[in-house]
Short mmCIF file of C-alpha atoms and ligand atoms in Angstrom, two decimals:
data_model
loop_
_atom_site.label_atom_id
_atom_site.label_comp_id
_atom_site.label_asym_id
_atom_site.label_seq_id
_atom_site.Cartn_x
_atom_site.Cartn_y
_atom_site.Cartn_z
CA UNK A 9 0.00 0.00 0.00
CA UNK A 10 1.21 3.47 -0.79
CA UNK A 11 0.77 5.84 2.11
CA UNK A 12 -0.51 9.38 1.49
CA UNK A 13 2.91 10.81 2.34
CA UNK A 14 4.86 8.49 0.05
CA UNK A 15 6.55 10.57 -2.62
CA UNK A 16 5.12 10.00 -6.05
CA UNK A 17 8.00 9.96 -8.45
CA UNK A 18 7.31 11.64 -11.76
CA UNK A 19 8.97 9.09 -14.04
CA UNK A 20 9.41 11.50 -16.97
CA UNK A 21 10.98 14.16 -14.75
CA UNK A 22 13.27 11.54 -13.21
CA UNK A 23 14.36 10.26 -16.63
CA UNK A 24 15.06 13.84 -17.72
CA UNK A 25 17.24 14.40 -14.67
CA UNK A 26 19.21 11.18 -15.19
CA UNK A 27 19.61 12.08 -18.86
CA UNK A 28 20.82 15.60 -18.01
CA UNK A 29 23.52 14.05 -15.82
CA UNK A 30 24.55 11.59 -18.53
CA UNK A 31 25.02 14.45 -21.03
CA UNK A 32 26.34 17.04 -18.56
CA UNK A 33 29.04 19.49 -19.64
CA UNK A 34 28.93 21.82 -16.61
CA UNK A 35 32.57 21.22 -15.66
CA UNK A 36 35.83 20.00 -17.15
CA UNK A 37 35.35 16.42 -15.94
CA UNK A 38 33.12 15.87 -18.98
CA UNK A 39 36.26 15.96 -21.12
CA UNK A 40 38.06 13.16 -19.31
CA UNK A 41 35.21 10.89 -18.22
CA UNK A 42 34.20 7.76 -20.09
CA UNK A 43 30.63 7.74 -18.74
CA UNK A 44 29.01 9.93 -16.14
CA UNK A 45 27.46 8.08 -13.21
CA UNK A 46 24.04 9.44 -12.16
CA UNK A 47 23.44 6.74 -9.55
CA UNK A 48 21.02 3.84 -9.50
CA UNK A 49 18.51 2.00 -7.36
CA UNK A 50 15.37 3.17 -5.57
CA UNK A 51 14.44 4.59 -2.19
CA UNK A 52 11.99 1.70 -1.56
CA UNK A 53 13.72 1.15 1.80
CA UNK A 54 13.96 4.89 2.48
CA UNK A 55 17.74 4.75 2.28
CA UNK A 56 20.14 6.69 0.06
CA UNK A 57 23.96 6.32 0.01
CA UNK A 58 26.23 9.12 -1.14
CA UNK A 59 29.91 8.51 -1.87
CA UNK A 60 32.59 10.80 -3.25
CA UNK A 61 33.02 10.35 -7.00
CA UNK A 62 33.11 7.47 -9.50
CA UNK A 63 36.32 5.44 -9.69
CA UNK A 64 37.79 3.57 -12.66
CA UNK A 65 35.24 0.81 -12.93
CA UNK A 66 32.29 3.14 -12.34
CA UNK A 67 33.57 5.43 -15.10
CA UNK A 68 33.61 2.53 -17.57
CA UNK A 69 30.21 1.09 -16.61
CA UNK A 70 28.32 4.30 -15.80
CA UNK A 71 27.12 2.81 -12.49
CA UNK A 72 27.96 3.85 -8.94
CA UNK A 73 29.87 1.55 -6.58
CA UNK A 74 30.48 -1.39 -8.91
CA UNK A 75 34.23 -1.77 -8.16
CA UNK A 76 35.90 -3.12 -5.00
CA UNK A 77 34.36 -0.43 -2.74
CA UNK A 78 30.99 -1.32 -4.25
CA UNK A 79 31.48 -4.97 -3.41
CA UNK A 80 31.93 -4.10 0.28
CA UNK A 81 29.00 -1.66 0.20
CA UNK A 82 26.81 -4.39 -1.31
CA UNK A 83 27.81 -6.81 1.48
CA UNK A 84 27.00 -4.20 4.12
CA UNK A 85 23.61 -3.52 2.51
CA UNK A 86 22.86 -7.26 2.45
CA UNK A 87 23.91 -7.41 6.09
CA UNK A 88 20.95 -5.22 7.06
CA UNK A 89 18.51 -7.31 5.08
CA UNK A 90 18.31 -5.13 1.97
CA UNK A 91 19.16 -5.56 -1.69
CA UNK A 92 20.98 -2.98 -3.79
CA UNK A 93 17.79 -2.19 -5.67
CA UNK A 94 16.07 -1.23 -2.38
CA UNK A 95 18.50 1.66 -1.86
CA UNK A 96 19.63 4.54 -4.04
CA UNK A 97 23.41 4.71 -4.52
CA UNK A 98 25.11 7.79 -5.88
CA UNK A 99 27.98 10.25 -5.39
CA UNK A 100 28.56 13.94 -4.70
CA UNK A 101 30.35 14.30 -8.04
CA UNK A 102 28.91 12.33 -10.94
CA UNK A 103 32.04 12.06 -13.14
CA UNK A 104 35.41 10.50 -12.39
CA UNK A 105 38.20 12.94 -11.53
CA UNK A 106 41.30 11.95 -13.56
CA UNK A 107 43.48 9.48 -11.67
CA UNK A 108 40.89 9.49 -8.86
CA UNK A 109 42.14 12.82 -7.52
CA UNK A 110 39.87 14.65 -5.08
CA UNK A 111 37.13 16.66 -6.77
CA UNK A 112 37.77 20.41 -6.95
CA UNK A 113 35.43 22.88 -5.27
CA UNK A 114 34.15 24.18 -8.58
CA UNK A 115 33.31 20.64 -9.73
CA UNK A 116 31.36 20.00 -6.54
CA UNK A 117 29.56 23.31 -6.84
CA UNK A 118 28.50 22.61 -10.43
CA UNK A 119 27.45 19.05 -9.64
CA UNK A 120 25.62 19.39 -6.29
CA UNK A 121 22.36 20.67 -7.84
CA UNK A 122 21.94 17.22 -9.43
CA UNK A 123 22.18 15.47 -6.07
CA UNK A 124 19.86 18.02 -4.47
CA UNK A 125 17.26 17.34 -7.15
CA UNK A 126 17.66 13.57 -6.74
CA UNK A 127 17.09 13.98 -3.01
CA UNK A 128 14.02 16.20 -3.52
CA UNK A 129 12.53 13.69 -5.92
CA UNK A 130 13.32 10.49 -4.03
CA UNK A 131 12.63 11.86 -0.51
CA UNK A 132 14.94 9.43 1.33
CA UNK A 133 14.18 8.76 5.00
CA UNK A 134 17.90 8.69 5.78
CA UNK A 135 20.87 9.81 3.66
CA UNK A 136 24.00 7.88 4.59
CA UNK A 137 27.20 9.75 3.75
CA UNK A 138 30.17 7.49 3.01
CA UNK A 139 33.46 9.04 4.11
CA UNK A 140 34.72 12.51 4.95
CA UNK A 141 34.06 14.01 1.64
CA UNK A 142 30.30 13.39 1.39
CA UNK A 143 29.79 14.33 5.04
CA UNK A 144 31.62 17.62 4.64
CA UNK A 145 29.83 18.50 1.41
CA UNK A 146 26.35 17.72 2.72
CA UNK A 147 26.29 18.12 6.50
CA UNK A 148 29.10 19.97 8.20
CA UNK A 149 32.40 21.27 6.93
CA UNK A 150 34.57 21.18 10.01
CA UNK A 151 34.27 17.72 11.55
CA UNK A 152 36.21 14.64 10.64
CA UNK A 153 34.51 11.35 9.92
CA UNK A 154 36.10 9.57 12.90
CA UNK A 155 34.26 12.01 15.21
CA UNK A 156 30.88 11.82 13.53
CA UNK A 157 30.57 8.22 12.34
CA UNK A 158 27.75 6.18 13.79
CA UNK A 159 25.71 9.34 14.43
CA UNK A 160 22.55 10.82 12.93
CA UNK A 161 22.33 14.48 11.95
CA UNK A 162 19.23 16.47 11.19
CA UNK A 163 19.78 19.17 8.60
CA UNK A 164 16.97 21.03 6.87
CA UNK A 165 14.24 18.54 6.05
CA UNK A 166 16.59 15.55 6.00
CA UNK A 167 18.18 13.04 8.33
CA UNK A 168 21.80 12.13 7.63
CA UNK A 169 23.93 9.31 8.98
CA UNK A 170 27.72 9.26 8.81
CA UNK A 171 30.00 6.27 8.32
CA UNK A 172 33.38 5.56 6.76
CA UNK A 173 33.94 5.19 3.04
CA UNK A 174 34.09 1.49 2.10
CA UNK A 175 37.35 2.12 0.15
CA UNK A 176 38.90 3.30 3.43
CA UNK A 177 37.76 0.13 5.22
CA UNK A 178 39.24 -1.99 2.42
CA UNK A 179 42.63 -0.34 3.04
CA UNK A 180 42.18 -0.49 6.84
CA UNK A 181 40.35 -3.75 7.39
CA UNK A 182 39.95 -3.29 11.13
CA UNK A 183 37.30 -0.67 10.26
CA UNK A 184 35.05 -3.18 8.49
CA UNK A 185 33.62 -4.28 11.85
CA UNK A 186 33.02 -0.64 12.78
CA UNK A 187 31.14 -0.17 9.52
CA UNK A 188 29.08 -3.30 10.23
CA UNK A 189 28.07 -1.83 13.59
CA UNK A 190 27.24 1.50 11.95
CA UNK A 191 25.11 -0.26 9.36
CA UNK A 192 23.23 -2.19 12.07
CA UNK A 193 22.28 1.14 13.66
CA UNK A 194 21.35 2.59 10.30
CA UNK A 195 19.18 -0.43 9.45
CA UNK A 196 17.33 -0.16 12.76
CA UNK A 197 16.63 3.54 12.30
CA UNK A 198 15.43 3.19 8.72
CA UNK A 199 13.14 0.32 9.69
CA UNK A 200 11.61 2.32 12.53
CA UNK A 201 11.15 5.52 10.51
CA UNK A 202 10.27 4.08 7.13
CA UNK A 203 8.27 1.18 8.56
CA UNK A 204 5.82 3.61 10.20
CA UNK A 205 5.50 5.50 6.97
CA UNK A 206 4.02 2.47 5.25
CA UNK A 207 1.31 2.01 7.87
CA UNK A 208 0.10 5.61 7.72
N1 LIG B 19 34.05 5.42 -4.64
C1 LIG B 19 33.05 6.34 -4.57
O1 LIG B 19 33.06 7.27 -3.78
N2 LIG B 19 32.03 6.19 -5.42
C2 LIG B 19 31.93 5.19 -6.30
O2 LIG B 19 30.95 5.16 -7.03
C3 LIG B 19 32.98 4.26 -6.33
C4 LIG B 19 34.02 4.38 -5.49
#
C-alpha cells in the first residue's frame, strides 16, 4: 500500500534528470570521463547512500559503486537485510576525476544541484554519507569522519547518517567491523522511521 505521504515519483521528470547528468558538460570532468554516473537504485527502503566520485570501474560502466568499494558496500547492505535495488546509490560528483584525484570545489559546486534534485525527488528517509568528503559536502564542513561516524544528523528537512567510506575500510580492514556496527544502527533507524510511513 502506498501511504498518502509516500513521494510520487514523476517518471518522466526523473528520466530527464538522469539524462541531463549523462550528457552534462557543466565542468571539465566531462572531457576526461568515459561515462558519467548518475546513480542507481530506488528509495523503496527509504535509504540513500552518497559517496565521493566514481572510480575507474564506475567510469567505464556508468554505475555507482560497482568496483571493490561497491562490493563491500553491497555486502553491508545485504547485512541489514536489503538488496541494492532497495537503496539509491550515488555520489557527490557524478564524473570521475582523472586518476581518482579529489574533486575540486568548482566541480562539486557545479554538480551538487543534481544530487539536491535527486534527493528532492526520491525523498529518502535517511541519507548515509560514506566518508569525509560526502559528510563535509552535505552536512558539516569542520568535523572529521572519525568524530561523527555512527551518528545521525538532522539538517533542513533531511536526516543524515555518517559512516566511513568502504574504500577506506578496504585499506584499513579493522574498520570493516566498525562499519558493520554502523550499518546495524542505520538499518534499525530506517526500519523504525520508514516502517511507520508504510502504515500511515
Ligand atoms: N568510490 C566512490 O566514492 N564512489 C563510487 O561510485 C565508487 C568508489
